[in-house]
Amino acid sequence: MKLLQSLLIICLSLTSLRAQNLINNGSFEYGGSGVGFVIDGAGYNLLSPPYTGSSSAGNYAFVTNPQTINSQFFVSSGDHTTGTGKMLVIDGNSTGGQQRFWKAGNNGGGICNLTVGQTYTFSYWIRTVTNGVSGASELANIGVQFNNASNVFLSYGTAFAPLPNTGWVQVRYTFTPTNACVNIEMFNNNTGFTGNDFAIDDVALTAPTTPLSFTYSVTQPNCSDPNSGLIVIYSTGGVAPYLFQVKNGPMPIPTTNVTGVFQYLEPGTYTIGLQDNTGAIDSVENVVINTISPITITPGDTTVCPNSNLTFTAGGGGNSAYNWTASPNDPELSVIDQPTINISPNNTTTYTVSTNVNSPNLVYNGNFELGNNGFSSEYKNYAPNNPNGAQRAYGIVTNASNWYNTFGNCVDHTSGDGNGRFMVIDGSTYNLGNEKFWCQQIAVEPNKDYLFSYWVQTVSLNNVAKIETRVNGNVIGTQNALNQNCVWNQVSYVWNSGNNLIAEFCLIDKEYQAIGNDFSIDDISLRSQNSCGASVTVTMKSVDPNFDLSYPTNICLNESPVSPTLGPDFITGGIYNVVQQGLNINNLTGQINPSGTAPGTYEVTYSAPICGQYYTDTNIVVIRPLPGLLELTGGDYYCEGQQFNPLTLYVEGTPNYTIYYNIDGNPQVVENATTVPISIGNAFGVYDLDSITDAFCSNIMVGAQTISINDVPQLPIVVGDTVYCKNSVVNELTIQNGDGKEISWYSDSALTQLLGTIQTFLPSNQNTQTYYVSETLNGCKGPATTVTVTIENCPLIIPTAFTPNDDGDNDLWQLIGLDDQFPENTVSVFNRWGETIYESIPGNYSSKPWDGKYKGALLPVSSYYFVIQRSKDGSIETLNGTVSIILKK
């Protein structure tokens, strides 16, 4: 097959390999010794229910819980497979000599049909089932012996059973067969009494993974639907899970899924393929879905008056020989084998046309001429032959004896000349009841009868095959092959599809004996027992119709146009009329447009002619007015206690009322108000009405009413410095939340000594003083905020540098405390040549401090000499030093 490089772009998650287990009954769910294995070691004794709960050394049982056979010492545990199934539980054997507690094969003869030279994996799950374990030396020590094998390697786990609290652990061995049959046997090397108790489950033998490949089957479209094609892809190798794909020319994007089943395919040429979990890709091109011509009837279903003259014409179907029938019988249908019929029924009748096209075989490769393709099998395919007589095996051959030399010289059924192919099967000996040797999924039409058949012949006498047929898992019949070599016999079953669109047909051999049980299958078919057809129904108009005319019980004025609801007997072509004036209605469609309609109750009547007579139906329509806002009052408040009167709504309409509004943008609602007026509260904020709803209608009031309620005067928030040096420059105090309010400053707590009604206030710089400030809103004065401005006697601070660059920061040489501490002072500044470049105002340096300039020009960066003469009481004290003009970084 050609690789399709662009097959998949989807990355599959890693999962474990799903390889076929070659060991029968490895989970112990299908029986004990003799079903897939034997126990024949000395000292081993089977316990059968009812159990006493007190097992002894060498006892074993197949149970769902170890505690069942030893209630005192064994742990409670589920099996490894499902947690509720069976396991093999063994009370450790004290008999020496490596007694075998498990040997592969129904009679202990091992596993056959292995491929010499390939690497196989043998594994089992084990757990310790007793709590009485003090160390590793007391644990079961499981030995495994492989005969006819080389390269035996313990690849995972240890021979010792795990400690009790570990639970289930897996042990794996790999080996290479040196013969097609390999004996595998397990034994316990520990013969002690304490702790040597264990359970075994899910024993498995798996072969190496085969390369990725697949087969496929195609079901062509049925004669009723040209787009009913089906492609099913069957994976036969690689590593699961798989991603399947189909694509044809018109499909811009491939269709993918994880089932491999693709329904409803249109005619065309497809490329199909899959990708496995390792990223391997396989595909095949030129898979064809054929174009068909479905049968049609023109015109379609119709409703007429009794005895109306009608003509119907059939077309398509792949054949021009048509056959018409009527249900119930129409005596006037006399010409039934022509494409066109002319009829005049007087009651409701279904007319069906069919063709005589032979029903095709829906089974893909049912004669096996395409080889090993188009089906799935749980048996192993051997090609070109089965030299060792492997069981549970099949081949696609032209002669049975060429595949296995003990089989009869049997040929195919299709041609019977020894050149055609057929499927030869060496029956399974696994008594599981569900090994399917052939399965195929097929597209079917619902509610049709199908005939499924196959031809079977025995190729080796004794214990002839007993073949069970299942459809979608349900048994439809079981038939034995003939006890005669090389004689073909046909087996057929009728099956009704019911609601199924896909049917999986499977064949299972229910004979499990190793002697004989060899047979062949050929010419499997599935054919519809109903010819292609189409139907049309002519319905008679009712002579006593019920139009079922109805409208909504209440219609509001602001609704969108409303159309009537009509019943199945409704007849078009009538007129809608209204007795009262004022309803805006379309007389042809019955659509009511509330816009332009007056509120009120109206009677709408529909009249239509039926077969020459007028019939009417009437419905009452109520047009409801919208609820309205009559008045919105309230929102005032009293200064005493700062209480609000609530906002009150007066509305008109039909109770109950629901009012939707918001306060400062936050949604609010008053529900189920039964009386008017309606209070909507007295919280502070801006109120906006959204809508009013009464018992029937809703009226949107977006932006219609907005009520603002001012805040109650609050405590003023004072911003500004409150600590200064005496006689220094002080800054104004500002009210942060004073916008829109009247601000009043007082010198007493009783608020009687008014200092001013201004937003900003300049405190005194002479003495510490407390001030009181309040806000007035709409004539209501709020509580006062107290602020104290402290005036301190500050020490003299002489900066050594400043940056007079006019950036508003440290532009002046500030002498802190000079004027405050020394009322008599003068300050002089000199340059390096002794020239006076600055003289202060005596006693008031802070009114005009030095700005680093001389005669209006900024002096260069340098150090300058200063002399400060100061005095508190007339005694002059001189201070001198240097001050630097620096650049600001």
mmCIF file of N, CA and C in Angstrom, residues 305-404:
data_model
loop_
_atom_site.group_PDB
_atom_site.id
_atom_site.type_symbol
_atom_site.label_atom_id
_atom_site.label_comp_id
_atom_site.label_asym_id
_atom_site.label_seq_id
_atom_site.Cartn_x
_atom_site.Cartn_y
_atom_site.Cartn_z
ATOM 1 N N CYS A 305 -59.107 17.860 -2.452
ATOM 2 C CA CYS A 305 -60.506 17.531 -2.211
ATOM 3 C C CYS A 305 -60.804 16.140 -2.786
ATOM 4 N N PRO A 306 -61.773 15.443 -2.224
ATOM 5 C CA PRO A 306 -62.133 14.126 -2.752
ATOM 6 C C PRO A 306 -62.427 14.198 -4.252
ATOM 7 N N ASN A 307 -62.007 13.125 -4.953
ATOM 8 C CA ASN A 307 -62.253 12.938 -6.383
ATOM 9 C C ASN A 307 -61.528 13.949 -7.272
ATOM 10 N N SER A 308 -60.475 14.588 -6.723
ATOM 11 C CA SER A 308 -59.663 15.479 -7.563
ATOM 12 C C SER A 308 -58.831 14.644 -8.515
ATOM 13 N N ASN A 309 -58.629 15.145 -9.724
ATOM 14 C CA ASN A 309 -57.822 14.451 -10.719
ATOM 15 C C ASN A 309 -56.339 14.745 -10.464
ATOM 16 N N LEU A 310 -55.524 13.692 -10.290
ATOM 17 C CA LEU A 310 -54.104 13.834 -9.960
ATOM 18 C C LEU A 310 -53.274 12.996 -10.917
ATOM 19 N N THR A 311 -52.039 13.443 -11.151
ATOM 20 C CA THR A 311 -51.078 12.702 -11.962
ATOM 21 C C THR A 311 -49.766 12.620 -11.201
ATOM 22 N N PHE A 312 -49.205 11.393 -11.078
ATOM 23 C CA PHE A 312 -47.907 11.181 -10.441
ATOM 24 C C PHE A 312 -47.010 10.442 -11.423
ATOM 25 N N THR A 313 -45.735 10.855 -11.460
ATOM 26 C CA THR A 313 -44.781 10.265 -12.392
ATOM 27 C C THR A 313 -43.564 9.771 -11.623
ATOM 28 N N ALA A 314 -43.173 8.501 -11.871
ATOM 29 C CA ALA A 314 -41.990 7.909 -11.236
ATOM 30 C C ALA A 314 -40.788 8.054 -12.148
ATOM 31 N N GLY A 315 -39.615 8.128 -11.537
ATOM 32 C CA GLY A 315 -38.374 8.217 -12.295
ATOM 33 C C GLY A 315 -37.231 7.603 -11.511
ATOM 34 N N GLY A 316 -36.099 7.324 -12.195
ATOM 35 C CA GLY A 316 -34.913 6.790 -11.536
ATOM 36 C C GLY A 316 -35.081 5.331 -11.172
ATOM 37 N N GLY A 317 -34.281 4.902 -10.205
ATOM 38 C CA GLY A 317 -34.362 3.533 -9.728
ATOM 39 C C GLY A 317 -33.561 2.546 -10.543
ATOM 40 N N GLY A 318 -32.950 2.970 -11.656
ATOM 41 C CA GLY A 318 -32.105 2.080 -12.432
ATOM 42 C C GLY A 318 -32.852 1.118 -13.322
ATOM 43 N N ASN A 319 -34.182 1.257 -13.422
ATOM 44 C CA ASN A 319 -34.941 0.350 -14.280
ATOM 45 C C ASN A 319 -36.220 1.045 -14.688
ATOM 46 N N SER A 320 -36.656 0.802 -15.933
ATOM 47 C CA SER A 320 -37.864 1.481 -16.426
ATOM 48 C C SER A 320 -39.129 0.688 -16.177
ATOM 49 N N ALA A 321 -39.005 -0.537 -15.639
ATOM 50 C CA ALA A 321 -40.187 -1.362 -15.375
ATOM 51 C C ALA A 321 -40.676 -1.067 -13.961
ATOM 52 N N TYR A 322 -41.751 -0.266 -13.863
ATOM 53 C CA TYR A 322 -42.263 0.149 -12.565
ATOM 54 C C TYR A 322 -43.528 -0.634 -12.221
ATOM 55 N N ASN A 323 -43.822 -0.682 -10.934
ATOM 56 C CA ASN A 323 -45.042 -1.336 -10.458
ATOM 57 C C ASN A 323 -45.650 -0.472 -9.363
ATOM 58 N N TRP A 324 -46.921 -0.063 -9.544
ATOM 59 C CA TRP A 324 -47.610 0.811 -8.593
ATOM 60 C C TRP A 324 -48.578 -0.012 -7.745
ATOM 61 N N THR A 325 -48.669 0.342 -6.465
ATOM 62 C CA THR A 325 -49.674 -0.224 -5.563
ATOM 63 C C THR A 325 -50.262 0.905 -4.745
ATOM 64 N N ALA A 326 -51.454 0.652 -4.150
ATOM 65 C CA ALA A 326 -52.121 1.679 -3.342
ATOM 66 C C ALA A 326 -52.536 1.083 -2.013
ATOM 67 N N SER A 327 -52.449 1.880 -0.953
ATOM 68 C CA SER A 327 -52.903 1.449 0.368
ATOM 69 C C SER A 327 -53.675 2.593 1.020
ATOM 70 N N PRO A 328 -55.002 2.419 1.291
ATOM 71 C CA PRO A 328 -55.794 1.228 0.949
ATOM 72 C C PRO A 328 -55.959 1.101 -0.568
ATOM 73 N N ASN A 329 -56.508 -0.002 -0.981
ATOM 74 C CA ASN A 329 -56.652 -0.286 -2.406
ATOM 75 C C ASN A 329 -57.480 0.787 -3.109
ATOM 76 N N ASP A 330 -56.975 1.228 -4.264
ATOM 77 C CA ASP A 330 -57.684 2.205 -5.087
ATOM 78 C C ASP A 330 -58.174 1.499 -6.356
ATOM 79 N N PRO A 331 -59.496 1.267 -6.481
ATOM 80 C CA PRO A 331 -60.004 0.546 -7.662
ATOM 81 C C PRO A 331 -59.687 1.242 -8.969
ATOM 82 N N GLU A 332 -59.458 2.584 -8.920
ATOM 83 C CA GLU A 332 -59.210 3.314 -10.165
ATOM 84 C C GLU A 332 -57.760 3.179 -10.628
ATOM 85 N N LEU A 333 -56.890 2.587 -9.774
ATOM 86 C CA LEU A 333 -55.502 2.392 -10.187
ATOM 87 C C LEU A 333 -55.444 1.142 -11.060
ATOM 88 N N SER A 334 -55.699 1.336 -12.330
ATOM 89 C CA SER A 334 -55.803 0.196 -13.250
ATOM 90 C C SER A 334 -54.510 -0.046 -14.015
ATOM 91 N N VAL A 335 -53.821 1.021 -14.395
ATOM 92 C CA VAL A 335 -52.543 0.887 -15.112
ATOM 93 C C VAL A 335 -51.430 1.007 -14.085
ATOM 94 N N ILE A 336 -50.761 -0.115 -13.765
ATOM 95 C CA ILE A 336 -49.795 -0.117 -12.657
ATOM 96 C C ILE A 336 -48.363 -0.315 -13.123
ATOM 97 N N ASP A 337 -48.113 -0.536 -14.400
ATOM 98 C CA ASP A 337 -46.768 -0.849 -14.877
ATOM 99 C C ASP A 337 -46.171 0.256 -15.737
ATOM 100 N N GLN A 338 -46.727 1.478 -15.625
ATOM 101 C CA GLN A 338 -46.207 2.608 -16.373
ATOM 102 C C GLN A 338 -45.591 3.635 -15.412
ATOM 103 N N PRO A 339 -44.681 4.484 -15.887
ATOM 104 C CA PRO A 339 -44.089 5.494 -15.004
ATOM 105 C C PRO A 339 -45.131 6.472 -14.447
ATOM 106 N N THR A 340 -46.205 6.777 -15.243
ATOM 107 C CA THR A 340 -47.184 7.788 -14.840
ATOM 108 C C THR A 340 -48.517 7.132 -14.545
ATOM 109 N N ILE A 341 -49.155 7.594 -13.450
ATOM 110 C CA ILE A 341 -50.504 7.133 -13.127
ATOM 111 C C ILE A 341 -51.415 8.345 -13.018
ATOM 112 N N ASN A 342 -52.687 8.165 -13.406
ATOM 113 C CA ASN A 342 -53.713 9.185 -13.273
ATOM 114 C C ASN A 342 -54.772 8.642 -12.312
ATOM 115 N N ILE A 343 -55.026 9.370 -11.237
ATOM 116 C CA ILE A 343 -55.908 8.865 -10.196
ATOM 117 C C ILE A 343 -56.872 9.959 -9.764
ATOM 118 N N SER A 344 -57.932 9.536 -9.057
ATOM 119 C CA SER A 344 -58.914 10.465 -8.506
ATOM 120 C C SER A 344 -59.457 9.867 -7.205
ATOM 121 N N PRO A 345 -58.638 9.824 -6.142
ATOM 122 C CA PRO A 345 -59.062 9.154 -4.911
ATOM 123 C C PRO A 345 -60.129 9.957 -4.170
ATOM 124 N N ASN A 346 -60.942 9.221 -3.375
ATOM 125 C CA ASN A 346 -61.933 9.900 -2.532
ATOM 126 C C ASN A 346 -61.646 9.713 -1.050
ATOM 127 N N ASN A 347 -60.493 9.116 -0.716
ATOM 128 C CA ASN A 347 -60.052 9.065 0.681
ATOM 129 C C ASN A 347 -58.522 9.105 0.702
ATOM 130 N N THR A 348 -57.962 9.307 1.886
ATOM 131 C CA THR A 348 -56.497 9.416 2.025
ATOM 132 C C THR A 348 -55.853 8.090 1.638
ATOM 133 N N THR A 349 -54.879 8.158 0.692
ATOM 134 C CA THR A 349 -54.285 6.953 0.124
ATOM 135 C C THR A 349 -52.779 7.172 -0.071
ATOM 136 N N THR A 350 -52.006 6.098 0.194
ATOM 137 C CA THR A 350 -50.561 6.113 -0.076
ATOM 138 C C THR A 350 -50.292 5.266 -1.311
ATOM 139 N N TYR A 351 -49.599 5.862 -2.282
ATOM 140 C CA TYR A 351 -49.256 5.176 -3.519
ATOM 141 C C TYR A 351 -47.753 4.885 -3.504
ATOM 142 N N THR A 352 -47.398 3.629 -3.785
ATOM 143 C CA THR A 352 -46.001 3.194 -3.748
ATOM 144 C C THR A 352 -45.618 2.642 -5.105
ATOM 145 N N VAL A 353 -44.444 3.090 -5.603
ATOM 146 C CA VAL A 353 -43.925 2.572 -6.862
ATOM 147 C C VAL A 353 -42.628 1.835 -6.566
ATOM 148 N N SER A 354 -42.423 0.688 -7.210
ATOM 149 C CA SER A 354 -41.208 -0.096 -7.026
ATOM 150 C C SER A 354 -40.696 -0.542 -8.382
ATOM 151 N N THR A 355 -39.414 -0.972 -8.380
ATOM 152 C CA THR A 355 -38.803 -1.461 -9.615
ATOM 153 C C THR A 355 -38.453 -2.930 -9.437
ATOM 154 N N ASN A 356 -38.149 -3.595 -10.532
ATOM 155 C CA ASN A 356 -37.789 -5.007 -10.458
ATOM 156 C C ASN A 356 -36.277 -5.211 -10.483
ATOM 157 N N VAL A 357 -35.520 -4.188 -10.041
ATOM 158 C CA VAL A 357 -34.068 -4.320 -9.979
ATOM 159 C C VAL A 357 -33.716 -5.391 -8.956
ATOM 160 N N ASN A 358 -32.854 -6.319 -9.335
ATOM 161 C CA ASN A 358 -32.444 -7.357 -8.396
ATOM 162 C C ASN A 358 -31.664 -6.751 -7.245
ATOM 163 N N SER A 359 -31.942 -7.222 -6.038
ATOM 164 C CA SER A 359 -31.258 -6.712 -4.853
ATOM 165 C C SER A 359 -29.808 -7.160 -4.872
ATOM 166 N N PRO A 360 -28.842 -6.251 -4.785
ATOM 167 C CA PRO A 360 -27.425 -6.633 -4.842
ATOM 168 C C PRO A 360 -26.976 -7.285 -3.540
ATOM 169 N N ASN A 361 -25.866 -8.020 -3.626
ATOM 170 C CA ASN A 361 -25.230 -8.578 -2.429
ATOM 171 C C ASN A 361 -24.481 -7.465 -1.715
ATOM 172 N N LEU A 362 -24.877 -7.175 -0.463
ATOM 173 C CA LEU A 362 -24.263 -6.085 0.292
ATOM 174 C C LEU A 362 -22.979 -6.506 0.989
ATOM 175 N N VAL A 363 -22.662 -7.799 1.027
ATOM 176 C CA VAL A 363 -21.427 -8.263 1.673
ATOM 177 C C VAL A 363 -20.252 -7.988 0.742
ATOM 178 N N TYR A 364 -19.261 -7.307 1.272
ATOM 179 C CA TYR A 364 -18.070 -6.984 0.501
ATOM 180 C C TYR A 364 -17.132 -8.192 0.523
ATOM 181 N N ASN A 365 -16.690 -8.612 -0.671
ATOM 182 C CA ASN A 365 -15.775 -9.748 -0.808
ATOM 183 C C ASN A 365 -16.349 -11.012 -0.166
ATOM 184 N N GLY A 366 -17.680 -11.189 -0.329
ATOM 185 C CA GLY A 366 -18.296 -12.369 0.257
ATOM 186 C C GLY A 366 -17.839 -13.660 -0.373
ATOM 187 N N ASN A 367 -17.297 -13.617 -1.599
ATOM 188 C CA ASN A 367 -16.786 -14.829 -2.245
ATOM 189 C C ASN A 367 -15.275 -14.983 -2.087
ATOM 190 N N PHE A 368 -14.615 -14.049 -1.354
ATOM 191 C CA PHE A 368 -13.203 -14.110 -0.987
ATOM 192 C C PHE A 368 -12.268 -14.034 -2.200
ATOM 193 N N GLU A 369 -12.805 -13.579 -3.346
ATOM 194 C CA GLU A 369 -11.939 -13.459 -4.512
ATOM 195 C C GLU A 369 -10.958 -12.297 -4.373
ATOM 196 N N LEU A 370 -11.230 -11.382 -3.424
ATOM 197 C CA LEU A 370 -10.282 -10.289 -3.152
ATOM 198 C C LEU A 370 -9.278 -10.674 -2.078
ATOM 199 N N GLY A 371 -9.256 -11.956 -1.703
ATOM 200 C CA GLY A 371 -8.289 -12.424 -0.723
ATOM 201 C C GLY A 371 -8.693 -12.090 0.697
ATOM 202 N N ASN A 372 -7.682 -11.906 1.521
ATOM 203 C CA ASN A 372 -7.894 -11.646 2.956
ATOM 204 C C ASN A 372 -8.225 -10.173 3.155
ATOM 205 N N ASN A 373 -9.385 -9.758 2.706
ATOM 206 C CA ASN A 373 -9.746 -8.342 2.740
ATOM 207 C C ASN A 373 -11.241 -8.213 2.970
ATOM 208 N N GLY A 374 -11.618 -7.147 3.719
ATOM 209 C CA GLY A 374 -13.020 -6.792 3.852
ATOM 210 C C GLY A 374 -13.697 -7.316 5.096
ATOM 211 N N PHE A 375 -12.975 -7.921 6.014
ATOM 212 C CA PHE A 375 -13.602 -8.460 7.213
ATOM 213 C C PHE A 375 -12.588 -8.466 8.350
ATOM 214 N N SER A 376 -13.092 -8.652 9.561
ATOM 215 C CA SER A 376 -12.230 -8.803 10.727
ATOM 216 C C SER A 376 -12.377 -10.219 11.260
ATOM 217 N N SER A 377 -11.348 -10.699 11.960
ATOM 218 C CA SER A 377 -11.369 -12.056 12.507
ATOM 219 C C SER A 377 -10.555 -12.097 13.783
ATOM 220 N N GLU A 378 -11.045 -12.870 14.752
ATOM 221 C CA GLU A 378 -10.288 -13.091 15.979
ATOM 222 C C GLU A 378 -9.435 -14.346 15.869
ATOM 223 N N TYR A 379 -9.458 -14.992 14.687
ATOM 224 C CA TYR A 379 -8.558 -16.092 14.401
ATOM 225 C C TYR A 379 -7.304 -15.528 13.742
ATOM 226 N N LYS A 380 -6.249 -16.344 13.717
ATOM 227 C CA LYS A 380 -4.994 -15.912 13.103
ATOM 228 C C LYS A 380 -4.934 -16.386 11.659
ATOM 229 N N ASN A 381 -4.517 -15.475 10.769
ATOM 230 C CA ASN A 381 -4.411 -15.799 9.352
ATOM 231 C C ASN A 381 -3.058 -16.454 9.077
ATOM 232 N N TYR A 382 -3.100 -17.631 8.422
ATOM 233 C CA TYR A 382 -1.881 -18.318 7.994
ATOM 234 C C TYR A 382 -1.860 -18.347 6.473
ATOM 235 N N ALA A 383 -0.791 -17.814 5.892
ATOM 236 C CA ALA A 383 -0.674 -17.791 4.437
ATOM 237 C C ALA A 383 0.775 -18.102 4.060
ATOM 238 N N PRO A 384 1.005 -18.934 3.038
ATOM 239 C CA PRO A 384 -0.025 -19.541 2.181
ATOM 240 C C PRO A 384 -0.605 -20.829 2.753
ATOM 241 N N ASN A 385 -0.023 -21.345 3.878
ATOM 242 C CA ASN A 385 -0.522 -22.604 4.407
ATOM 243 C C ASN A 385 -0.355 -22.633 5.920
ATOM 244 N N ASN A 386 -0.803 -23.714 6.528
ATOM 245 C CA ASN A 386 -0.750 -23.914 7.981
ATOM 246 C C ASN A 386 -0.038 -25.239 8.238
ATOM 247 N N PRO A 387 1.279 -25.276 8.058
ATOM 248 C CA PRO A 387 1.999 -26.564 8.050
ATOM 249 C C PRO A 387 1.928 -27.312 9.372
ATOM 250 N N ASN A 388 1.775 -26.625 10.498
ATOM 251 C CA ASN A 388 1.758 -27.293 11.799
ATOM 252 C C ASN A 388 0.348 -27.550 12.314
ATOM 253 N N GLY A 389 -0.652 -27.235 11.513
ATOM 254 C CA GLY A 389 -2.023 -27.499 11.925
ATOM 255 C C GLY A 389 -2.477 -26.637 13.096
ATOM 256 N N ALA A 390 -2.088 -25.368 13.077
ATOM 257 C CA ALA A 390 -2.492 -24.468 14.158
ATOM 258 C C ALA A 390 -4.005 -24.368 14.222
ATOM 259 N N GLN A 391 -4.528 -24.376 15.446
ATOM 260 C CA GLN A 391 -5.957 -24.189 15.649
ATOM 261 C C GLN A 391 -6.250 -22.708 15.879
ATOM 262 N N ARG A 392 -7.571 -22.417 15.826
ATOM 263 C CA ARG A 392 -7.982 -21.017 15.883
ATOM 264 C C ARG A 392 -7.273 -20.235 14.765
ATOM 265 N N ALA A 393 -7.318 -20.805 13.559
ATOM 266 C CA ALA A 393 -6.562 -20.282 12.425
ATOM 267 C C ALA A 393 -7.426 -20.335 11.166
ATOM 268 N N TYR A 394 -7.075 -19.474 10.191
ATOM 269 C CA TYR A 394 -7.785 -19.500 8.911
ATOM 270 C C TYR A 394 -6.829 -19.116 7.788
ATOM 271 N N GLY A 395 -7.245 -19.421 6.546
ATOM 272 C CA GLY A 395 -6.514 -19.001 5.377
ATOM 273 C C GLY A 395 -7.480 -18.784 4.225
ATOM 274 N N ILE A 396 -7.098 -17.951 3.268
ATOM 275 C CA ILE A 396 -7.877 -17.737 2.058
ATOM 276 C C ILE A 396 -7.176 -18.536 0.949
ATOM 277 N N VAL A 397 -7.838 -19.595 0.454
ATOM 278 C CA VAL A 397 -7.153 -20.590 -0.355
ATOM 279 C C VAL A 397 -8.005 -20.971 -1.563
ATOM 280 N N THR A 398 -7.420 -21.769 -2.453
ATOM 281 C CA THR A 398 -8.158 -22.371 -3.573
ATOM 282 C C THR A 398 -8.367 -23.859 -3.357
ATOM 283 N N ASN A 399 -7.638 -24.445 -2.390
ATOM 284 C CA ASN A 399 -7.797 -25.864 -2.085
ATOM 285 C C ASN A 399 -7.447 -26.074 -0.620
ATOM 286 N N ALA A 400 -8.343 -26.740 0.121
ATOM 287 C CA ALA A 400 -8.150 -26.897 1.558
ATOM 288 C C ALA A 400 -6.939 -27.752 1.878
ATOM 289 N N SER A 401 -6.683 -28.803 1.104
ATOM 290 C CA SER A 401 -5.570 -29.708 1.419
ATOM 291 C C SER A 401 -4.219 -29.045 1.185
ATOM 292 N N ASN A 402 -4.172 -28.052 0.311
ATOM 293 C CA ASN A 402 -2.916 -27.318 0.118
ATOM 294 C C ASN A 402 -2.581 -26.451 1.317
ATOM 295 N N TRP A 403 -3.623 -26.073 2.069
ATOM 296 C CA TRP A 403 -3.389 -25.244 3.267
ATOM 297 C C TRP A 403 -2.937 -26.111 4.442
ATOM 298 N N TYR A 404 -3.568 -27.282 4.623
ATOM 299 C CA TYR A 404 -3.138 -28.239 5.649
ATOM 300 C C TYR A 404 -3.372 -29.629 5.076
#
